[in-house]
PDB file of N, CA and C and ligand atoms in Angstrom:
ATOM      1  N   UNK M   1     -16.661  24.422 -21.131  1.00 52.00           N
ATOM      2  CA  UNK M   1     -16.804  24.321 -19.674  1.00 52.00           C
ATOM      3  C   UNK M   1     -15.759  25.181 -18.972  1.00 52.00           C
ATOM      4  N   UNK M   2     -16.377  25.821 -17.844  1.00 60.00           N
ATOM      5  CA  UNK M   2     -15.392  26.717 -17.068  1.00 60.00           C
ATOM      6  C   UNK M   2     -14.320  25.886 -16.574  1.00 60.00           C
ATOM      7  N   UNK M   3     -12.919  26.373 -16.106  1.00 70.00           N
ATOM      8  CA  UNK M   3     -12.316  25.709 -15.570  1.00 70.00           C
ATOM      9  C   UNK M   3     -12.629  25.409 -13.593  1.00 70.00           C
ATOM     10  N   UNK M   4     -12.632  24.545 -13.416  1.00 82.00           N
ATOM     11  CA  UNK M   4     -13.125  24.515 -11.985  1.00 82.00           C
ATOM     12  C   UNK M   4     -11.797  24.236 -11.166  1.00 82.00           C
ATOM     13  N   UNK M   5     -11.407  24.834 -10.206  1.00 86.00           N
ATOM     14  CA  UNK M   5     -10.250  24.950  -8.763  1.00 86.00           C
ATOM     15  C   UNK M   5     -11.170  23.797  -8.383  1.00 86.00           C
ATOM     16  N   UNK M   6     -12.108  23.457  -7.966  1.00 90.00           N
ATOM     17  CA  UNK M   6     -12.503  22.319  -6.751  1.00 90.00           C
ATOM     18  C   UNK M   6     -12.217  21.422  -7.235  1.00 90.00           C
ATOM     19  N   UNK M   7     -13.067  21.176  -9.172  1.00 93.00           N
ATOM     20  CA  UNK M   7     -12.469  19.460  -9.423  1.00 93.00           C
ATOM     21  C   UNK M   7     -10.990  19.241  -9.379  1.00 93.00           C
ATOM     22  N   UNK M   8     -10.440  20.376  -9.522  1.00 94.00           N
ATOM     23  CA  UNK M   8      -8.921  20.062  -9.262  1.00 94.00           C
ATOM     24  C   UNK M   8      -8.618  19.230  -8.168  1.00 94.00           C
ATOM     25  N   UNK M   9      -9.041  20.187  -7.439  1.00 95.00           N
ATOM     26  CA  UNK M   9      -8.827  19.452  -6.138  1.00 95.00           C
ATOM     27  C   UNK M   9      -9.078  17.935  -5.262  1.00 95.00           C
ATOM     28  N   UNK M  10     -10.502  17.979  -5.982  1.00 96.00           N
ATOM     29  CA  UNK M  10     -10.889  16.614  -5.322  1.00 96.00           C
ATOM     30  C   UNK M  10     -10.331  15.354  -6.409  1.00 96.00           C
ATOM     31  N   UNK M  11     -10.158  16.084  -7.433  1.00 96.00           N
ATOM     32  CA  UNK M  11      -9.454  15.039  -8.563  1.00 96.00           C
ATOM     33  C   UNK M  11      -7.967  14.310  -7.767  1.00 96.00           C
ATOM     34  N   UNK M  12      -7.198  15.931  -7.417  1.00 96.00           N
ATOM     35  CA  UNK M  12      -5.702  15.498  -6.826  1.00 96.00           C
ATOM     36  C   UNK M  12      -6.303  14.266  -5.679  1.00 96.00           C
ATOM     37  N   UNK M  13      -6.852  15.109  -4.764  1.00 97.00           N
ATOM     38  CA  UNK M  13      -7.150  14.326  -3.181  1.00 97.00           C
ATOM     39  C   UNK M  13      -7.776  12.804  -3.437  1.00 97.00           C
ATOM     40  N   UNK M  14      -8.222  12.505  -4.798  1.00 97.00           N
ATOM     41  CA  UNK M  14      -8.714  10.990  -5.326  1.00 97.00           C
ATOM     42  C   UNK M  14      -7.254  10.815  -5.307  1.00 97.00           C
ATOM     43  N   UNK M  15      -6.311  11.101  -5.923  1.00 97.00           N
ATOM     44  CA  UNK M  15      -5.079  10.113  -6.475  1.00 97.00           C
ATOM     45  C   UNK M  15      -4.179  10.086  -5.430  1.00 97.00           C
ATOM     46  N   UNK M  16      -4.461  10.841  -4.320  1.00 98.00           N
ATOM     47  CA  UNK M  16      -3.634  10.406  -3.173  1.00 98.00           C
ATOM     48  C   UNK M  16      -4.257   9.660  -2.198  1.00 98.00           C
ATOM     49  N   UNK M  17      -5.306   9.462  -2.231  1.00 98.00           N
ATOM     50  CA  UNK M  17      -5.839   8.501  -1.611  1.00 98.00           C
ATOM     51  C   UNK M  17      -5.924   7.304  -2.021  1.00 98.00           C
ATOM     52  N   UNK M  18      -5.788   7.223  -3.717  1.00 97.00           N
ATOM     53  CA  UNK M  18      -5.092   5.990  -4.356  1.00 97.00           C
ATOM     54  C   UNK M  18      -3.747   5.671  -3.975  1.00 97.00           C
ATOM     55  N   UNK M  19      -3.319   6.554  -3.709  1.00 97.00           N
ATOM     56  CA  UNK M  19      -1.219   6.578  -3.226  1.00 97.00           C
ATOM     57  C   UNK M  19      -1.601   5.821  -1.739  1.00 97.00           C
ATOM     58  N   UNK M  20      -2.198   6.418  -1.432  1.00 97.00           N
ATOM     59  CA  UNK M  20      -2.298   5.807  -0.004  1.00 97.00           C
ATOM     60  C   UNK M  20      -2.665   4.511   0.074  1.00 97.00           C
ATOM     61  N   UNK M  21      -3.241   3.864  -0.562  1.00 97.00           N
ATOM     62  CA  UNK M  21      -3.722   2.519  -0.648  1.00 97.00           C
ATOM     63  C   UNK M  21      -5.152   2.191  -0.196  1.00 97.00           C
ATOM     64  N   UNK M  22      -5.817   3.505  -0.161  1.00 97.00           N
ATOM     65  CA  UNK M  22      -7.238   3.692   0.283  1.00 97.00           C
ATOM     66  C   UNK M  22      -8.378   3.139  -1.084  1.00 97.00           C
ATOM     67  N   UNK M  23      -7.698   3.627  -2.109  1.00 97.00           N
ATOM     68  CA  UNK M  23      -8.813   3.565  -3.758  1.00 97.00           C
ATOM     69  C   UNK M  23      -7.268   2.585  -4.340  1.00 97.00           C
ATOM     70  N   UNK M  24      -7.881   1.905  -5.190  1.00 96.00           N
ATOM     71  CA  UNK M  24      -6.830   1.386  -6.682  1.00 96.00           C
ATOM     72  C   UNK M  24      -7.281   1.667  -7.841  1.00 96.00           C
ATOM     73  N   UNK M  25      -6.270   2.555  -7.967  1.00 96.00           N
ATOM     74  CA  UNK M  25      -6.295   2.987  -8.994  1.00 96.00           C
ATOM     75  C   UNK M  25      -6.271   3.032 -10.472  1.00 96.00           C
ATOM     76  N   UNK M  26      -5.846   1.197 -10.550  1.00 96.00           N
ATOM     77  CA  UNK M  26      -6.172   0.310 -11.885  1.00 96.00           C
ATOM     78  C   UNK M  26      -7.584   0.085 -12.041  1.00 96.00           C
ATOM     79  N   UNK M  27      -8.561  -0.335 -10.572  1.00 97.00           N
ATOM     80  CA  UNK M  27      -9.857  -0.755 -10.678  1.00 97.00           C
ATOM     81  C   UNK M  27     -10.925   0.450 -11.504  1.00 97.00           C
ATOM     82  N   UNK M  28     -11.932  -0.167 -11.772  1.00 97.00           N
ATOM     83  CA  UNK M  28     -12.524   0.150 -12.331  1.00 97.00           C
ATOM     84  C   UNK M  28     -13.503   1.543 -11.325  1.00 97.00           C
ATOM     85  N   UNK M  29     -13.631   1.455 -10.157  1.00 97.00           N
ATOM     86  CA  UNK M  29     -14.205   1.702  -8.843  1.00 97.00           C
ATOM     87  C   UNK M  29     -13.410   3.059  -9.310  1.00 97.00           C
ATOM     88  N   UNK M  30     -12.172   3.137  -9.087  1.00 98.00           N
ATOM     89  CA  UNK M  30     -11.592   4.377  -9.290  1.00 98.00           C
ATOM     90  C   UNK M  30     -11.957   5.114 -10.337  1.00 98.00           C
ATOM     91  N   UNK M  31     -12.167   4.733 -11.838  1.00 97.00           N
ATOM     92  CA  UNK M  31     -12.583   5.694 -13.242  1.00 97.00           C
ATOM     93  C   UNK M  31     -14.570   5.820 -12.858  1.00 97.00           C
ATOM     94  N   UNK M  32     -14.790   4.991 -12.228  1.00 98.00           N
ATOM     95  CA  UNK M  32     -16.051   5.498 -11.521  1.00 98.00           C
ATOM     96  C   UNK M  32     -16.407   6.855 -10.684  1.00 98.00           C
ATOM     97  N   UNK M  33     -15.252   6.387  -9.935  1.00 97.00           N
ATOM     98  CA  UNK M  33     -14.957   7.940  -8.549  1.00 97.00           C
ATOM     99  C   UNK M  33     -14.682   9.388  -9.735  1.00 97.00           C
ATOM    100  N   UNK M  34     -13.776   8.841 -10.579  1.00 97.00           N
ATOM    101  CA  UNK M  34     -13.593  10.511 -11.497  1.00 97.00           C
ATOM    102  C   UNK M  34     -14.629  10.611 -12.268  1.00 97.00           C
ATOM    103  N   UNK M  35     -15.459   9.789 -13.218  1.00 97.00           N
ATOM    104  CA  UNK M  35     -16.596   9.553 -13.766  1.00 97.00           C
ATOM    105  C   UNK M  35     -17.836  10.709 -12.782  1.00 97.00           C
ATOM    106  N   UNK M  36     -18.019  10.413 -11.354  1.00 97.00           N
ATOM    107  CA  UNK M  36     -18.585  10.657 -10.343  1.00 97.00           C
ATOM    108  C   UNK M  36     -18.335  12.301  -9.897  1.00 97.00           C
ATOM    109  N   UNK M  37     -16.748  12.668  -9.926  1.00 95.00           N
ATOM    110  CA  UNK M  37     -16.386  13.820  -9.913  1.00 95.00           C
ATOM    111  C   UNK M  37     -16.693  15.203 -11.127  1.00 95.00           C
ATOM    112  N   UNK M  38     -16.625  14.444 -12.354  1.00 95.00           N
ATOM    113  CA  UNK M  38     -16.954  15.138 -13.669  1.00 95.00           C
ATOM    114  C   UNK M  38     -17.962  15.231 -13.823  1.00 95.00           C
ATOM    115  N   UNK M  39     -18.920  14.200 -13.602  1.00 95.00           N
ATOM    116  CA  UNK M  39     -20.026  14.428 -14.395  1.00 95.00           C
ATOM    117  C   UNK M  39     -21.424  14.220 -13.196  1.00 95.00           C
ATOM    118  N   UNK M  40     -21.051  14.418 -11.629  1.00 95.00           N
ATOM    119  CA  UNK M  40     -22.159  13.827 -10.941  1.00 95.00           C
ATOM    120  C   UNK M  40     -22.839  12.553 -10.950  1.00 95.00           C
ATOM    121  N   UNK M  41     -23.338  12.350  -9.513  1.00 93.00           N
ATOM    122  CA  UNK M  41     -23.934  10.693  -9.448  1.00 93.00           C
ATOM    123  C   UNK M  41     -25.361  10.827 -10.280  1.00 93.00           C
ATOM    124  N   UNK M  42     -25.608  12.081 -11.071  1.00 96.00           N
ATOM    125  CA  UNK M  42     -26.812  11.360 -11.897  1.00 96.00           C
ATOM    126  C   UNK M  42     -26.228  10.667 -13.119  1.00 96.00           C
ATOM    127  N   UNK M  43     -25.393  10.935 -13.163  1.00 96.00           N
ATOM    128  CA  UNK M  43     -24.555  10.089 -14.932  1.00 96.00           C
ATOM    129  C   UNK M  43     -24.038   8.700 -14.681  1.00 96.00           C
ATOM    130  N   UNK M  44     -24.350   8.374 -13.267  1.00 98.00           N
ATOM    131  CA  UNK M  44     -23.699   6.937 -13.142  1.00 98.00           C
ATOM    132  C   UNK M  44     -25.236   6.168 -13.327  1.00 98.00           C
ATOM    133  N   UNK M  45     -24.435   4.659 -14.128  1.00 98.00           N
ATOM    134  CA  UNK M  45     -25.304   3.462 -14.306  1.00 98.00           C
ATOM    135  C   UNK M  45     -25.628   3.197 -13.012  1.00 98.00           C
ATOM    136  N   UNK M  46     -26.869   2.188 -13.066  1.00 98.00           N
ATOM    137  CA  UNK M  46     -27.073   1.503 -11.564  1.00 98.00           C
ATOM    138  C   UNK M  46     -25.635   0.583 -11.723  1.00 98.00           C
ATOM    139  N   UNK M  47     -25.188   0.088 -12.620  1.00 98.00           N
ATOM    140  CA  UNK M  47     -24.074  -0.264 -12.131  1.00 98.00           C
ATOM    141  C   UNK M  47     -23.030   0.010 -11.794  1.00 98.00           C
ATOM    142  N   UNK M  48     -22.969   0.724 -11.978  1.00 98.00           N
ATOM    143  CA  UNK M  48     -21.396   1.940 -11.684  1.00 98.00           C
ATOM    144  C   UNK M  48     -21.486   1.979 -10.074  1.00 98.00           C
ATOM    145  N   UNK M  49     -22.874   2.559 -10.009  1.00 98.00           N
ATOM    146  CA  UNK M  49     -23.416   3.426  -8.760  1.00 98.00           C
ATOM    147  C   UNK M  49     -22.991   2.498  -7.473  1.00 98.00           C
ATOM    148  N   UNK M  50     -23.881   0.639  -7.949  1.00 98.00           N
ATOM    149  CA  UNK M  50     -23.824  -0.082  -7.440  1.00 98.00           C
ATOM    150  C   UNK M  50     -21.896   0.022  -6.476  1.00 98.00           C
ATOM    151  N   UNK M  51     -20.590  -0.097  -7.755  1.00 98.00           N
ATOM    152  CA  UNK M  51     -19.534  -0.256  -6.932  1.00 98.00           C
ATOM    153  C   UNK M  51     -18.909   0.861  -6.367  1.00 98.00           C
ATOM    154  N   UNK M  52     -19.639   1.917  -6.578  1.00 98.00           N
ATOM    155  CA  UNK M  52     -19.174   3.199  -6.054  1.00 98.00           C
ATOM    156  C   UNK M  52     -19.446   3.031  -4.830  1.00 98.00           C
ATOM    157  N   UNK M  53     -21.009   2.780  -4.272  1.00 97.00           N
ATOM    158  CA  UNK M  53     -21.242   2.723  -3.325  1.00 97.00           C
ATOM    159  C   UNK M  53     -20.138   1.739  -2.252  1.00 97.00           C
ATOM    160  N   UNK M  54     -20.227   0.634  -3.012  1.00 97.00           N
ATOM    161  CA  UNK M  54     -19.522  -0.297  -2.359  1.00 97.00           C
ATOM    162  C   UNK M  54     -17.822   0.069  -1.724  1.00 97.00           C
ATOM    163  N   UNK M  55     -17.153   0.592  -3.310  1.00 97.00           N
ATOM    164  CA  UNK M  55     -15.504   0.670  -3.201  1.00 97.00           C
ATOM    165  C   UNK M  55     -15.366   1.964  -2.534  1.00 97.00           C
ATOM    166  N   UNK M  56     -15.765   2.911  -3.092  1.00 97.00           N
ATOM    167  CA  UNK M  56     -15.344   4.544  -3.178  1.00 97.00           C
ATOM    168  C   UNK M  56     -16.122   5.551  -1.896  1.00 97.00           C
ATOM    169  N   UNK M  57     -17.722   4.880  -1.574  1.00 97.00           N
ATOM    170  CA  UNK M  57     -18.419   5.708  -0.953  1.00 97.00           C
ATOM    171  C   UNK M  57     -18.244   5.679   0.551  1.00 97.00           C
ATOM    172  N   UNK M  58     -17.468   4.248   1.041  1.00 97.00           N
ATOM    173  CA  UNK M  58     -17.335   4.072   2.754  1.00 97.00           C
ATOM    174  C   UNK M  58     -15.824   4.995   2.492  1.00 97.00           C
ATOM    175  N   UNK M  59     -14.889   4.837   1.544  1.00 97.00           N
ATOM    176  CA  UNK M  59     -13.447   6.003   1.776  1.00 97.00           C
ATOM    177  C   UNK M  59     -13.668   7.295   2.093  1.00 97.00           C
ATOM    178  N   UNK M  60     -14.704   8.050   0.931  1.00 97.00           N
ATOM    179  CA  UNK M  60     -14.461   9.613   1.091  1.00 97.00           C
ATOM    180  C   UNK M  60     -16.248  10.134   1.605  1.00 97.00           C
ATOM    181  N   UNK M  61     -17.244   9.134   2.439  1.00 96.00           N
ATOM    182  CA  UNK M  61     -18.004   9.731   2.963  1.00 96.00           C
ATOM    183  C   UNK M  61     -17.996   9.788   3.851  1.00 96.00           C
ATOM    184  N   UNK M  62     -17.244  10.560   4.727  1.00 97.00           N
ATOM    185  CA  UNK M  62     -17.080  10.993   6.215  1.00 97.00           C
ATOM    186  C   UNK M  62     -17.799  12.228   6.508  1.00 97.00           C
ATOM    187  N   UNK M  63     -18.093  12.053   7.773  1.00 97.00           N
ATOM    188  CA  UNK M  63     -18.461  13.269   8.413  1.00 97.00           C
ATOM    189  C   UNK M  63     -17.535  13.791   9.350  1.00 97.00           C
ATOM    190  N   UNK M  64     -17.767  14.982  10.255  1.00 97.00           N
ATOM    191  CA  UNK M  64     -16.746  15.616  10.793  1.00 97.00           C
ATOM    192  C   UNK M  64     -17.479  14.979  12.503  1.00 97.00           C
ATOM    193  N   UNK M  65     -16.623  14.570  13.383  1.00 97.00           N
ATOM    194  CA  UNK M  65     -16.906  13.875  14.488  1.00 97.00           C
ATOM    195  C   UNK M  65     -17.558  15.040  15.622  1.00 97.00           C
ATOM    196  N   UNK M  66     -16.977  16.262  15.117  1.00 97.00           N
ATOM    197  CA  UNK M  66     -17.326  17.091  16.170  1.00 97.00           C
ATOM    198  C   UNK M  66     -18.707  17.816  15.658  1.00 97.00           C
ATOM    199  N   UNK M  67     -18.944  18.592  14.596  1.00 98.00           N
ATOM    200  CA  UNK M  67     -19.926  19.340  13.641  1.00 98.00           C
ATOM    201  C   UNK M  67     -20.752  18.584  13.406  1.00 98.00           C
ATOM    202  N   UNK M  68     -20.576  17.081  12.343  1.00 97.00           N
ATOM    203  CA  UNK M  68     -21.355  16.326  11.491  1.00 97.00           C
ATOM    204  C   UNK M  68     -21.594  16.690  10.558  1.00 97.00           C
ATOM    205  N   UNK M  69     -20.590  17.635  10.047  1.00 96.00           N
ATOM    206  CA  UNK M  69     -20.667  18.107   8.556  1.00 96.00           C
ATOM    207  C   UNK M  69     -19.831  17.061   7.383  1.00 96.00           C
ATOM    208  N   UNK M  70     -20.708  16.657   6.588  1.00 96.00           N
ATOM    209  CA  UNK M  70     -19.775  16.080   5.986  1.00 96.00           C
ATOM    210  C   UNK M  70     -18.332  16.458   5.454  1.00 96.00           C
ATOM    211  N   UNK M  71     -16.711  15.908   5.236  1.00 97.00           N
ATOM    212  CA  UNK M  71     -16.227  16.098   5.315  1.00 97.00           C
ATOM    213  C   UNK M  71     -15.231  16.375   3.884  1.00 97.00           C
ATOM    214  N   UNK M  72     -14.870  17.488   3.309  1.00 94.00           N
ATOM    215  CA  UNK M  72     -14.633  17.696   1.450  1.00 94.00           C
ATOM    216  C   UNK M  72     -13.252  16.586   1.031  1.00 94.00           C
ATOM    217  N   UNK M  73     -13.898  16.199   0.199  1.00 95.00           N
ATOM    218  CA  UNK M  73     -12.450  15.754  -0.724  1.00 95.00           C
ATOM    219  C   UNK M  73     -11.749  15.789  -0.686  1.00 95.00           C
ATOM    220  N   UNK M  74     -11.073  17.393  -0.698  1.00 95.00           N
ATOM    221  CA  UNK M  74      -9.772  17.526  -0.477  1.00 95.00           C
ATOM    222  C   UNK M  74      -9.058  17.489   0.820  1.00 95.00           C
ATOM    223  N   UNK M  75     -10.384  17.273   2.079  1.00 94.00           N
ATOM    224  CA  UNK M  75      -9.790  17.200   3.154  1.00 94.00           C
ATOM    225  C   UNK M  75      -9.165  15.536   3.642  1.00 94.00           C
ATOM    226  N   UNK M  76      -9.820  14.701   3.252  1.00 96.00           N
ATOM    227  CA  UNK M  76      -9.735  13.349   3.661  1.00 96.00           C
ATOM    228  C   UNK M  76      -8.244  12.776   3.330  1.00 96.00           C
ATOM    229  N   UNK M  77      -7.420  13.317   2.732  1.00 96.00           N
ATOM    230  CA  UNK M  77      -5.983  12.294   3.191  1.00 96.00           C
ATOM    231  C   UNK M  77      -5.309  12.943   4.546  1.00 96.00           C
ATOM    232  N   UNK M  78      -5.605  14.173   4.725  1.00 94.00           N
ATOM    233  CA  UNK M  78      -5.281  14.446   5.882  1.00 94.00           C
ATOM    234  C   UNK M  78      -6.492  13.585   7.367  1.00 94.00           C
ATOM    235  N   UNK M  79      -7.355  13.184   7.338  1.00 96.00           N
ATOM    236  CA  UNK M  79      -8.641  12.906   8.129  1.00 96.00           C
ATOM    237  C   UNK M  79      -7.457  11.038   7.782  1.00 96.00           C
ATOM    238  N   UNK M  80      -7.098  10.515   6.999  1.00 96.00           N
ATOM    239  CA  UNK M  80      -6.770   9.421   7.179  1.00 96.00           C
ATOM    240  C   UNK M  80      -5.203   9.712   7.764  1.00 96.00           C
ATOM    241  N   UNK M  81      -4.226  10.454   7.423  1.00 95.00           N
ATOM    242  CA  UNK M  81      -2.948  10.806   7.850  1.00 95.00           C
ATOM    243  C   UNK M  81      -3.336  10.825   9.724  1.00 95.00           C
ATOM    244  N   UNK M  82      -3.989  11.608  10.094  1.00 94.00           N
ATOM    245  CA  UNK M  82      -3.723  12.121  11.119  1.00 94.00           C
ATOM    246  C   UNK M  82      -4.939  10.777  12.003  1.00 94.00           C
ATOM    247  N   UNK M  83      -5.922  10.489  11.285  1.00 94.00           N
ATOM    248  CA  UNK M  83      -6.501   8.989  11.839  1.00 94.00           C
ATOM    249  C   UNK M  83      -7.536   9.721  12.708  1.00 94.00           C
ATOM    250  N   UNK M  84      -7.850  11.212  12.469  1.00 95.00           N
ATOM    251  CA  UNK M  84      -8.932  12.152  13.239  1.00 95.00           C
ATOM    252  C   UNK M  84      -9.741  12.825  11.945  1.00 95.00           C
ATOM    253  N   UNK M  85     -11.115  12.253  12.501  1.00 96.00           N
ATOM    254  CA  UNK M  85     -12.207  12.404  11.404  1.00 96.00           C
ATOM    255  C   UNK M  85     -13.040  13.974  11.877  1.00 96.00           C
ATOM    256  N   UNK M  86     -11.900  14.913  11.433  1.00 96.00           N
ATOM    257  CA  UNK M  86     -12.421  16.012  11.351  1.00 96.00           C
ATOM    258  C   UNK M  86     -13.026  16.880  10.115  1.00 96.00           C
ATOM    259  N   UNK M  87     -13.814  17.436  10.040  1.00 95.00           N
ATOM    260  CA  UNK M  87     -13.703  18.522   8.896  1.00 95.00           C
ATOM    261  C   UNK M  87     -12.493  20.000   8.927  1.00 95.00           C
ATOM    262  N   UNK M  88     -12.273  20.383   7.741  1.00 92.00           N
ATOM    263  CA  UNK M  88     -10.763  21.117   7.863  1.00 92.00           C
ATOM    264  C   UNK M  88     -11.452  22.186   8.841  1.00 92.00           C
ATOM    265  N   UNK M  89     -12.299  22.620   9.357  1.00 93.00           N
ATOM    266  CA  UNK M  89     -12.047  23.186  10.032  1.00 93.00           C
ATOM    267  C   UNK M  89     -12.484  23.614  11.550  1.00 93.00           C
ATOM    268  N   UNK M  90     -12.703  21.981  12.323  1.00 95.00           N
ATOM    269  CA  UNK M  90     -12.230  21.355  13.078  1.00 95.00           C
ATOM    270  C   UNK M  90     -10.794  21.023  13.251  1.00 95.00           C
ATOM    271  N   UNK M  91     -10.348  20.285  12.241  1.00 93.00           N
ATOM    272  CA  UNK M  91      -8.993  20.046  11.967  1.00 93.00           C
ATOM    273  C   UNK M  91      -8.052  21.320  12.357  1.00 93.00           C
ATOM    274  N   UNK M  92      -8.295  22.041  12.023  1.00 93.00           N
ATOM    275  CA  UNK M  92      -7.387  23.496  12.379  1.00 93.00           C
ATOM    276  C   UNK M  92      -7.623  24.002  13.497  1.00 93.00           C
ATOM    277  N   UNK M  93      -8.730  23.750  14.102  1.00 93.00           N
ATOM    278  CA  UNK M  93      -8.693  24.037  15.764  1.00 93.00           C
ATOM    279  C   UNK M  93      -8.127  22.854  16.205  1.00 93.00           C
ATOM    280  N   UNK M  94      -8.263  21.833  16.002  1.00 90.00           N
ATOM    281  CA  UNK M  94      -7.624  20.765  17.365  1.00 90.00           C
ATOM    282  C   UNK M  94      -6.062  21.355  16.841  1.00 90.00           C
ATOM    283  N   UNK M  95      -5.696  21.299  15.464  1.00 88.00           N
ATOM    284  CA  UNK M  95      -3.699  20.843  15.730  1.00 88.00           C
ATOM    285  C   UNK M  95      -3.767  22.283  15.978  1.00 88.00           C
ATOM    286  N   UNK M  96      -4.501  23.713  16.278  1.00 90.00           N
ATOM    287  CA  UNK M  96      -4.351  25.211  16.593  1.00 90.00           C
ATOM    288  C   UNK M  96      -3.668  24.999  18.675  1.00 90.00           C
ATOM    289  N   UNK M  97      -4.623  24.150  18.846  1.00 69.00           N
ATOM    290  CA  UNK M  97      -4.506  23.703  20.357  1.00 69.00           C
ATOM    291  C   UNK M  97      -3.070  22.684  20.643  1.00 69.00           C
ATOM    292  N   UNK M  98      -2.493  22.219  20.111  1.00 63.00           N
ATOM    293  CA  UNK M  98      -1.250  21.593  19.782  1.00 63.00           C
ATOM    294  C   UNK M  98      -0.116  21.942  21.214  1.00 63.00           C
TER     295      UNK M  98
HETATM  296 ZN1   ZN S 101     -16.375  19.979  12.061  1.00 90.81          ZN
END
């Protein structure tokens, strides 16, 4: 398998959103979310799917308030830091206007 820059990314942006106290990272919900990242939601059980939906899918399925684009992985600890549900690049025009 190629090496992929994105799962990097959304891998990191999972474990800080575990830091944050958003995901726990002992639960099972969490080896679901990387499960989910590696291998896509067709490889999840209906049960898996079932607590993904539940634990993992209201944290990192945002949309962007202004666009309605949904909002990437790696953007969402900043979208919870700053408590503005932008996409990054929304995000970079509002704090550009600062
Ligand atoms: Zn946007």
């Amino acid at each position: 398998m190629d090496y992929d820059p994105e799962l990097g990314d959304n891998i990191e942006a999972l474990e800080t959103l575990a830091e944050m106290g958003y995901l726990d990272k002992d639960s099972p919900a969490f080896g679901i979310a990387l499960k989910w990242l590696h291998d896509g939601e067709d490889e999840l059980s209906t049960k898996q799917m079932a607590i993904f939906d539940k634990y993992v899918r209201p944290i990192i399925a945002k949309t962007c308030g202004v666009c309605g684009e949904g909002i990437e992985l790696p953007g969402l600890p900043n979208v919870y830091i700053s408590q503005r549900q932008l996409c990054s690049y929304h995000m970079y025009q509002f704090n550009k206007d600062d």
